[in-house]
PDB file of C-alpha atoms in Angstrom:
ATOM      1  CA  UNK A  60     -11.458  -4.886 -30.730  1.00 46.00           C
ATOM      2  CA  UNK A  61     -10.166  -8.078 -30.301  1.00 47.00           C
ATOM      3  CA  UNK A  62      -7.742  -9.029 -27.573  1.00 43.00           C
ATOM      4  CA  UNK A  63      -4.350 -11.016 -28.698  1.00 44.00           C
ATOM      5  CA  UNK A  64      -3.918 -14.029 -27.051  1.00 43.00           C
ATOM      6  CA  UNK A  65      -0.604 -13.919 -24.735  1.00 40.00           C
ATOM      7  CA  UNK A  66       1.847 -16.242 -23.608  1.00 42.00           C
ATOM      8  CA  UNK A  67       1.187 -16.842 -19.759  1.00 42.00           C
ATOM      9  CA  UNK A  68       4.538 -16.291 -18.228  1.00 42.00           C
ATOM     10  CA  UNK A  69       3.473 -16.784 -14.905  1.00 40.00           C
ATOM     11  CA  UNK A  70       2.803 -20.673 -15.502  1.00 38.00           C
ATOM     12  CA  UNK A  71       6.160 -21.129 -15.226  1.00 43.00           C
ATOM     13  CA  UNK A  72       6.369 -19.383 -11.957  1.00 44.00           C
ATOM     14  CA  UNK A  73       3.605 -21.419 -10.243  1.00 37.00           C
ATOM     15  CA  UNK A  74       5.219 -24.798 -11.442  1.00 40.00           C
ATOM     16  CA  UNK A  75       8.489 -24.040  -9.473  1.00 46.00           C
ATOM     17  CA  UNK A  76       6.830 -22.128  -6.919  1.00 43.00           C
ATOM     18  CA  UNK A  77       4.557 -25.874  -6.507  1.00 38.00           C
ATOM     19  CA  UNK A  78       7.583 -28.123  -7.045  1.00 47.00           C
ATOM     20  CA  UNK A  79       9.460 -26.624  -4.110  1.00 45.00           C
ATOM     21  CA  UNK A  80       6.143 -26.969  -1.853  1.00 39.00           C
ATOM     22  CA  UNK A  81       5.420 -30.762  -3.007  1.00 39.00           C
ATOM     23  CA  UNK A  82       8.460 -32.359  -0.721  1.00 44.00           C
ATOM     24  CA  UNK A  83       7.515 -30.968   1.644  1.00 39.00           C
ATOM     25  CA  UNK A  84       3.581 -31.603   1.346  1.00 38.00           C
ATOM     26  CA  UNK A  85       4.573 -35.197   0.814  1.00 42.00           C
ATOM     27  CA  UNK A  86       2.854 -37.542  -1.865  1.00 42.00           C
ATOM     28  CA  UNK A  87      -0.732 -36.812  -0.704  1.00 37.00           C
ATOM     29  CA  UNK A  88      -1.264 -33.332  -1.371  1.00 34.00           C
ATOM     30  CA  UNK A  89      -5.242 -33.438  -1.690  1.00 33.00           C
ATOM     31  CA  UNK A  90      -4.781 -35.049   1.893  1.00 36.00           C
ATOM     32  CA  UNK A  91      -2.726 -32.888   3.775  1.00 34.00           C
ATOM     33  CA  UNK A  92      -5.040 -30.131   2.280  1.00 34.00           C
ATOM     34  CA  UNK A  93      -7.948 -31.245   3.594  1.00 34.00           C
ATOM     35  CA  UNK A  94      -7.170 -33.401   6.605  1.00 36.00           C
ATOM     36  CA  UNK A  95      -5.408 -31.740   9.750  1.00 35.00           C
ATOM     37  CA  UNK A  96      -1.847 -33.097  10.428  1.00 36.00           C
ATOM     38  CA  UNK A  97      -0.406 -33.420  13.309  1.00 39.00           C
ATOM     39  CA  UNK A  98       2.353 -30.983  14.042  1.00 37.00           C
ATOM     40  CA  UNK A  99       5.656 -31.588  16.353  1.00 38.00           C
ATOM     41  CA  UNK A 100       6.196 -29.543  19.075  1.00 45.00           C
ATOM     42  CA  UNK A 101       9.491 -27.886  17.783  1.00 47.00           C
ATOM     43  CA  UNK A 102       7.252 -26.776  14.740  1.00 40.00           C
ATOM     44  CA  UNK A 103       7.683 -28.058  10.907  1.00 39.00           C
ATOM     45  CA  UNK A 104      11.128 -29.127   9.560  1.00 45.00           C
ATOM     46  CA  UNK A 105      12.306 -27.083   6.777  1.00 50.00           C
ATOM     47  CA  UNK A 106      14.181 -28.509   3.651  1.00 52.00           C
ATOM     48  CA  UNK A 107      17.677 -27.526   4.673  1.00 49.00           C
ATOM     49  CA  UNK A 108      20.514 -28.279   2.249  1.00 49.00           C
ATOM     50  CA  UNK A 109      23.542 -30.395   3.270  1.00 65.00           C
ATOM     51  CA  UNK A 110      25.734 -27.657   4.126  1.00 88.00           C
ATOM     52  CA  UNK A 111      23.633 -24.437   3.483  1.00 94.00           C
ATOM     53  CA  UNK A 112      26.807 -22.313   4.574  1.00 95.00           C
ATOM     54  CA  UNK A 113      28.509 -23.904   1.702  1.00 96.00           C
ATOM     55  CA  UNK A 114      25.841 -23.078  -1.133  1.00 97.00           C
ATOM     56  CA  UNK A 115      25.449 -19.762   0.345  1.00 97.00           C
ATOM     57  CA  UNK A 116      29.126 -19.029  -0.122  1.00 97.00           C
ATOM     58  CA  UNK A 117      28.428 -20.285  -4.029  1.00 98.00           C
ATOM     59  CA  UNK A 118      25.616 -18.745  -4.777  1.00 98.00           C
ATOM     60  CA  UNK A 119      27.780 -15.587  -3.806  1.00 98.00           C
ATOM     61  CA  UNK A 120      30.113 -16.510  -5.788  1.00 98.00           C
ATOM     62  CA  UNK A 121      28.121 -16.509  -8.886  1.00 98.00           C
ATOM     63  CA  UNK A 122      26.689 -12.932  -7.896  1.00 98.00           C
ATOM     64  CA  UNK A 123      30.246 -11.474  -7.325  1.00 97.00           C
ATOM     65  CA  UNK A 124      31.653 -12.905 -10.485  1.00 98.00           C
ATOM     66  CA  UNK A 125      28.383 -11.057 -12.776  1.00 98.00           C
ATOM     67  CA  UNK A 126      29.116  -8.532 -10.802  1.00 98.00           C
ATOM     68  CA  UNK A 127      32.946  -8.459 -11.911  1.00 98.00           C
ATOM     69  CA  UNK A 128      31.869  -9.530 -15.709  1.00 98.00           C
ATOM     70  CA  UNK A 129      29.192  -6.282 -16.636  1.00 97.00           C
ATOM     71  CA  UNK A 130      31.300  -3.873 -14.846  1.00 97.00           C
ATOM     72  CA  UNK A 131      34.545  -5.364 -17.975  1.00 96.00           C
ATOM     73  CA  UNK A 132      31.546  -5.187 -20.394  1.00 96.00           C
ATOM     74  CA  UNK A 133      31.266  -9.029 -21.077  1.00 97.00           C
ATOM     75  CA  UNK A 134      27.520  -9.201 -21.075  1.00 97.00           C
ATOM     76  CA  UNK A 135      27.644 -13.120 -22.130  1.00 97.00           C
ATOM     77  CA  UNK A 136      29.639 -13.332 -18.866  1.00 97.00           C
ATOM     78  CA  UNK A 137      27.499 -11.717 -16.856  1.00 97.00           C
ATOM     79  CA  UNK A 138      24.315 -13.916 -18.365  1.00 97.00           C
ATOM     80  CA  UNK A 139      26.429 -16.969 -17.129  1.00 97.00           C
ATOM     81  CA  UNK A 140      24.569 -16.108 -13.539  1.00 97.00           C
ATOM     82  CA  UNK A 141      20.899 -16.851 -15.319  1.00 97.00           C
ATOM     83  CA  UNK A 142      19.167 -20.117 -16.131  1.00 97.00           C
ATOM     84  CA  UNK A 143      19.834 -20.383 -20.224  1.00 96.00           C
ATOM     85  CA  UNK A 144      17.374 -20.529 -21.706  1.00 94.00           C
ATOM     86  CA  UNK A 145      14.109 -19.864 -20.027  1.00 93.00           C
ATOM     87  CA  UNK A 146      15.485 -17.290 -17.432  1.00 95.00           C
ATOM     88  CA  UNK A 147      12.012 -15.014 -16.227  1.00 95.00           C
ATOM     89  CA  UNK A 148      12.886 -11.535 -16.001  1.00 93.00           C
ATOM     90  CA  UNK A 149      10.764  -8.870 -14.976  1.00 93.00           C
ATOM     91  CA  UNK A 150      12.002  -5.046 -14.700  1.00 89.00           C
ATOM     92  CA  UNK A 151       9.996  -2.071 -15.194  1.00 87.00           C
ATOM     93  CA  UNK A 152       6.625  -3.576 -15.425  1.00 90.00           C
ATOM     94  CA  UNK A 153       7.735  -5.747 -18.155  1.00 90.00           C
ATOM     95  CA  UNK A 154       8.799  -9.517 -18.905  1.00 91.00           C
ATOM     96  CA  UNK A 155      12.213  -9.506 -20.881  1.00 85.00           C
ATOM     97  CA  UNK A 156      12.195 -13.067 -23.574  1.00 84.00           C
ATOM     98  CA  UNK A 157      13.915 -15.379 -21.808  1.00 90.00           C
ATOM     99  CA  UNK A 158      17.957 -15.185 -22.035  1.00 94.00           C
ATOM    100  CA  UNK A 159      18.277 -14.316 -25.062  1.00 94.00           C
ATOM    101  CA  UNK A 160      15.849 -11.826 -24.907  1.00 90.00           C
ATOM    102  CA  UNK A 161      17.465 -10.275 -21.536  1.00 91.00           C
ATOM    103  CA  UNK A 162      20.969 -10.100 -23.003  1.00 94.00           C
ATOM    104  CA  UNK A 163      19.682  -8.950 -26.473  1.00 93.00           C
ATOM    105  CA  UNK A 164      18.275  -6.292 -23.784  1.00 89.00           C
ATOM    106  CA  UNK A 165      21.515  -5.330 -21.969  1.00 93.00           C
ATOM    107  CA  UNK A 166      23.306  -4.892 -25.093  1.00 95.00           C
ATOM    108  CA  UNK A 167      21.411  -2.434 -26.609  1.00 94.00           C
ATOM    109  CA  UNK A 168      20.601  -0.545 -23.778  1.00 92.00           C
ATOM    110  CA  UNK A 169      23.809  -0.226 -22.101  1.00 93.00           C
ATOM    111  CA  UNK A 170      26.550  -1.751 -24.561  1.00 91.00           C
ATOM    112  CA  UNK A 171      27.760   1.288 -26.571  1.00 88.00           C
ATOM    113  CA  UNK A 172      30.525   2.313 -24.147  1.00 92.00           C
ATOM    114  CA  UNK A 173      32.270   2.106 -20.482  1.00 93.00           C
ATOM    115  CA  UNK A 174      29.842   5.144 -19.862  1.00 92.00           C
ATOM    116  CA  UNK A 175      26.037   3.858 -20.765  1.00 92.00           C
ATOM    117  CA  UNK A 176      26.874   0.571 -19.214  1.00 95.00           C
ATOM    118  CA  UNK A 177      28.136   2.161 -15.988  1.00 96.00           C
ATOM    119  CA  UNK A 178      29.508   0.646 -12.939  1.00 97.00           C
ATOM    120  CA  UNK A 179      27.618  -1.944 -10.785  1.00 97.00           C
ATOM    121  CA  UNK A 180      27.783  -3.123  -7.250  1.00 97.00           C
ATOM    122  CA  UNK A 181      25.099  -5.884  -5.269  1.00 97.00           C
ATOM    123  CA  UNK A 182      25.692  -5.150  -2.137  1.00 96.00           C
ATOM    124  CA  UNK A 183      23.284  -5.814   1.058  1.00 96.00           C
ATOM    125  CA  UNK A 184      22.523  -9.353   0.029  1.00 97.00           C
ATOM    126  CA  UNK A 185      20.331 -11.755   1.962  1.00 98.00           C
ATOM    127  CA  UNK A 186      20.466 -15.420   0.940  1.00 98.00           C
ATOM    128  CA  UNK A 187      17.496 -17.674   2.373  1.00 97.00           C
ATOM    129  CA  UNK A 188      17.809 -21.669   1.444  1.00 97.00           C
ATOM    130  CA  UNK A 189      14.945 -22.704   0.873  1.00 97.00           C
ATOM    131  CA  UNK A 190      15.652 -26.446  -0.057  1.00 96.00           C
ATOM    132  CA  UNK A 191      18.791 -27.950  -1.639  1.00 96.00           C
ATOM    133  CA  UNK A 192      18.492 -26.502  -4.605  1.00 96.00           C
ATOM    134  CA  UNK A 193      16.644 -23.768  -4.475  1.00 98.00           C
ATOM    135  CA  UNK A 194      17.261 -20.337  -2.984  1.00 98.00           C
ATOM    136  CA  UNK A 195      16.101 -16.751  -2.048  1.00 98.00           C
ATOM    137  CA  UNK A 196      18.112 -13.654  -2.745  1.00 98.00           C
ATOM    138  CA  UNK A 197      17.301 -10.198  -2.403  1.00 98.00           C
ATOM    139  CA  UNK A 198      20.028  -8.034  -2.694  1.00 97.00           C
ATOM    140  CA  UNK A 199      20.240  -4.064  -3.238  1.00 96.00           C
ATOM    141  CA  UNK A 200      22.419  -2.824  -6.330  1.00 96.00           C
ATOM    142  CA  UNK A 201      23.424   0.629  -7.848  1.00 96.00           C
ATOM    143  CA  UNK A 202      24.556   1.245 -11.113  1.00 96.00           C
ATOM    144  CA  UNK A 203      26.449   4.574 -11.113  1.00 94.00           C
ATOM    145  CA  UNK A 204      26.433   6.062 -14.703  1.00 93.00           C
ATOM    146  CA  UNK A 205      26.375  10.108 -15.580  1.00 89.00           C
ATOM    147  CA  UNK A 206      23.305   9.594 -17.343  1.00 89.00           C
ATOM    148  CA  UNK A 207      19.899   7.530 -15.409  1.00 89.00           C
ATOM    149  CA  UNK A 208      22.386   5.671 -12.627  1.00 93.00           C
ATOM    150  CA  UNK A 209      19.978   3.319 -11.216  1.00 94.00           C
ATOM    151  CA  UNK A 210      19.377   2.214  -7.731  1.00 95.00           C
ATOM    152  CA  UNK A 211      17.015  -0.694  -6.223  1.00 95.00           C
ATOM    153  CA  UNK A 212      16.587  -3.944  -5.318  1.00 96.00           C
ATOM    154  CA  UNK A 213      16.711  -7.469  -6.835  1.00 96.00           C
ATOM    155  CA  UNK A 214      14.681 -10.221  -6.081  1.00 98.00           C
ATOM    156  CA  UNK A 215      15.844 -13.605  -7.334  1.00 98.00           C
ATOM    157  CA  UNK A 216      15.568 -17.191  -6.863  1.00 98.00           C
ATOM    158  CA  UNK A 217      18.410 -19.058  -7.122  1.00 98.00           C
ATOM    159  CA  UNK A 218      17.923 -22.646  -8.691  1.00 98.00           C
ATOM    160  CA  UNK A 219      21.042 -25.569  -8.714  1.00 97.00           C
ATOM    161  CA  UNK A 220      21.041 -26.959 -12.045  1.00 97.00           C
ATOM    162  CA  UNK A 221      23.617 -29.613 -13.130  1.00 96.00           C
ATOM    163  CA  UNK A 222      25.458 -28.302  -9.835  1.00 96.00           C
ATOM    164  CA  UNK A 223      25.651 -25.514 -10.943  1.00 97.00           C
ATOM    165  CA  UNK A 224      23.709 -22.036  -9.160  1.00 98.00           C
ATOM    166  CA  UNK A 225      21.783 -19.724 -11.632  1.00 98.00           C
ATOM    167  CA  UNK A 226      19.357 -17.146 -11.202  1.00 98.00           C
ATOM    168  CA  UNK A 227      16.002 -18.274 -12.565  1.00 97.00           C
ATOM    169  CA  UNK A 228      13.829 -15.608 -11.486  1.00 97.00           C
ATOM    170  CA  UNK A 229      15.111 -12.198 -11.746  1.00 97.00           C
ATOM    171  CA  UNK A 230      12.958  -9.653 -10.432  1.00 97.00           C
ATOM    172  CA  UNK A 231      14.102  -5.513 -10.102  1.00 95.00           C
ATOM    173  CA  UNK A 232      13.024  -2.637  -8.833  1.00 94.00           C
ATOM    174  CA  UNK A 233      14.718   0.245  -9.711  1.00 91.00           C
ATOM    175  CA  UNK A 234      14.579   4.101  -9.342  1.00 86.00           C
ATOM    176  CA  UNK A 235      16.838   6.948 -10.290  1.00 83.00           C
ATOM    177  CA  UNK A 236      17.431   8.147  -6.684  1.00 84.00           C
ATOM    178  CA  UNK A 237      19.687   6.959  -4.250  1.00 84.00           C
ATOM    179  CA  UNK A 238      17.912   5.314  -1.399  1.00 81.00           C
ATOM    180  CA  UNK A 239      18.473   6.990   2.259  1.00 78.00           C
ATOM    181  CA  UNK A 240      21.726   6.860   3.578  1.00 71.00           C
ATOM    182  CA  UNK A 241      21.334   4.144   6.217  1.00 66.00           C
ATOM    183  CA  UNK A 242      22.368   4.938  10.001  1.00 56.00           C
ATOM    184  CA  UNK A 243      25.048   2.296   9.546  1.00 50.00           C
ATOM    185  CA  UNK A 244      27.297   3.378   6.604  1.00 40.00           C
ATOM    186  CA  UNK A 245      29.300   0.211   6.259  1.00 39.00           C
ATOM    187  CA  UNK A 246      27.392  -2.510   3.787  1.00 42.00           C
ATOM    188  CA  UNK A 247      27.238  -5.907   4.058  1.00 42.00           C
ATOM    189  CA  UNK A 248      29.880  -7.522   1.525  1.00 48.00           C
ATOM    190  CA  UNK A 249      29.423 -11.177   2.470  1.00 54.00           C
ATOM    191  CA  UNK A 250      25.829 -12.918   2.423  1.00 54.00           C
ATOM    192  CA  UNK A 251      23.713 -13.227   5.590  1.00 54.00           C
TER     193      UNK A 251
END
């Protein structure tokens, strides 16, 4: 039986994964590949941001506000935190189609009432900067809902377009069981 050709979604991946390593490889890639560089003492510089507290505090911002916008039910609101329109979105083993795919997604799965789309909270979010304009999050979130509440993790990276922060890598892990109770009961509500 013959296989059907698929679109490789993982191109896209790579190409931002490579962009974000090619300032700091420098114009000779092939070069510093193959040919040992030398190495300060205090170790490699990383690409900080101007004020990384700053776009921290936005990129929180833009969670907190989807956050605010799925738990009214504005769905178009809450896609306001991805890149439109070539968002990747994995969940479940699966790639959702891009933005509109995703929201086409969260409309029919949990847009018939208050009570299939549930109430959701990120909450234990880690920010990383890894240049200045591109970030890490990983986050934990719960959906509460009477039927399948979800709990997991997100993994994102943030990416500033036109100033602006969006997600454009959204992966999740989810399971219907709460996660442990930590030791700590009090969650982290502002990044680290």
């Amino acid at each position: 039986m013959p296989v059907a050709p698929r679109r490789n979604m993982l191109f896209p991946a790579l190409l931002t994964s490579l962009s974000l390593l090619l300032p700091v490889l420098g114009d000779d890639v092939w070069g510093a590949v193959s040919a040992p560089t030398a190495v300060s003492a205090a170790g490699p510089t990383p690409c900080d941001p101007v004020a990384p507290e700053a776009e921290k505090a936005a990129i929180f911002k833009v969670i907190t506000a989807m956050e605010a916008a799925w738990n009214r039910g504005d769905f178009r609101g809450y896609m306001q935190g991805f890149k439109n329109p070539d968002v990747i979105f994995v969940s479940g083993g699966r790639f959702q189609d891009g933005w509109q795919g995703t929201l086409d997604h969260y409309i029919r799965d949990y847009g018939a009432s208050a009570e299939t789309r549930g109430t959701l909270r990120f909450y234990d979010i880690r920010i990383e900067m890894l240049g200045p304009d591109a970030a890490q999050l990983i986050s934990r979130y719960q959906l509460v809902k009477q039927q399948h509440p979800q709990y997991g993790i997100n993994t994102r990276l943030m990416r500033k377009v036109n100033g602006e922060w969006v997600i454009a890598l959204n992966h999740v892990s989810s399971s219907e069981t709460p996660p442990p109770a930590p030791l700590n009961r009090s969650s982290v509500a502002e990044p680290r």
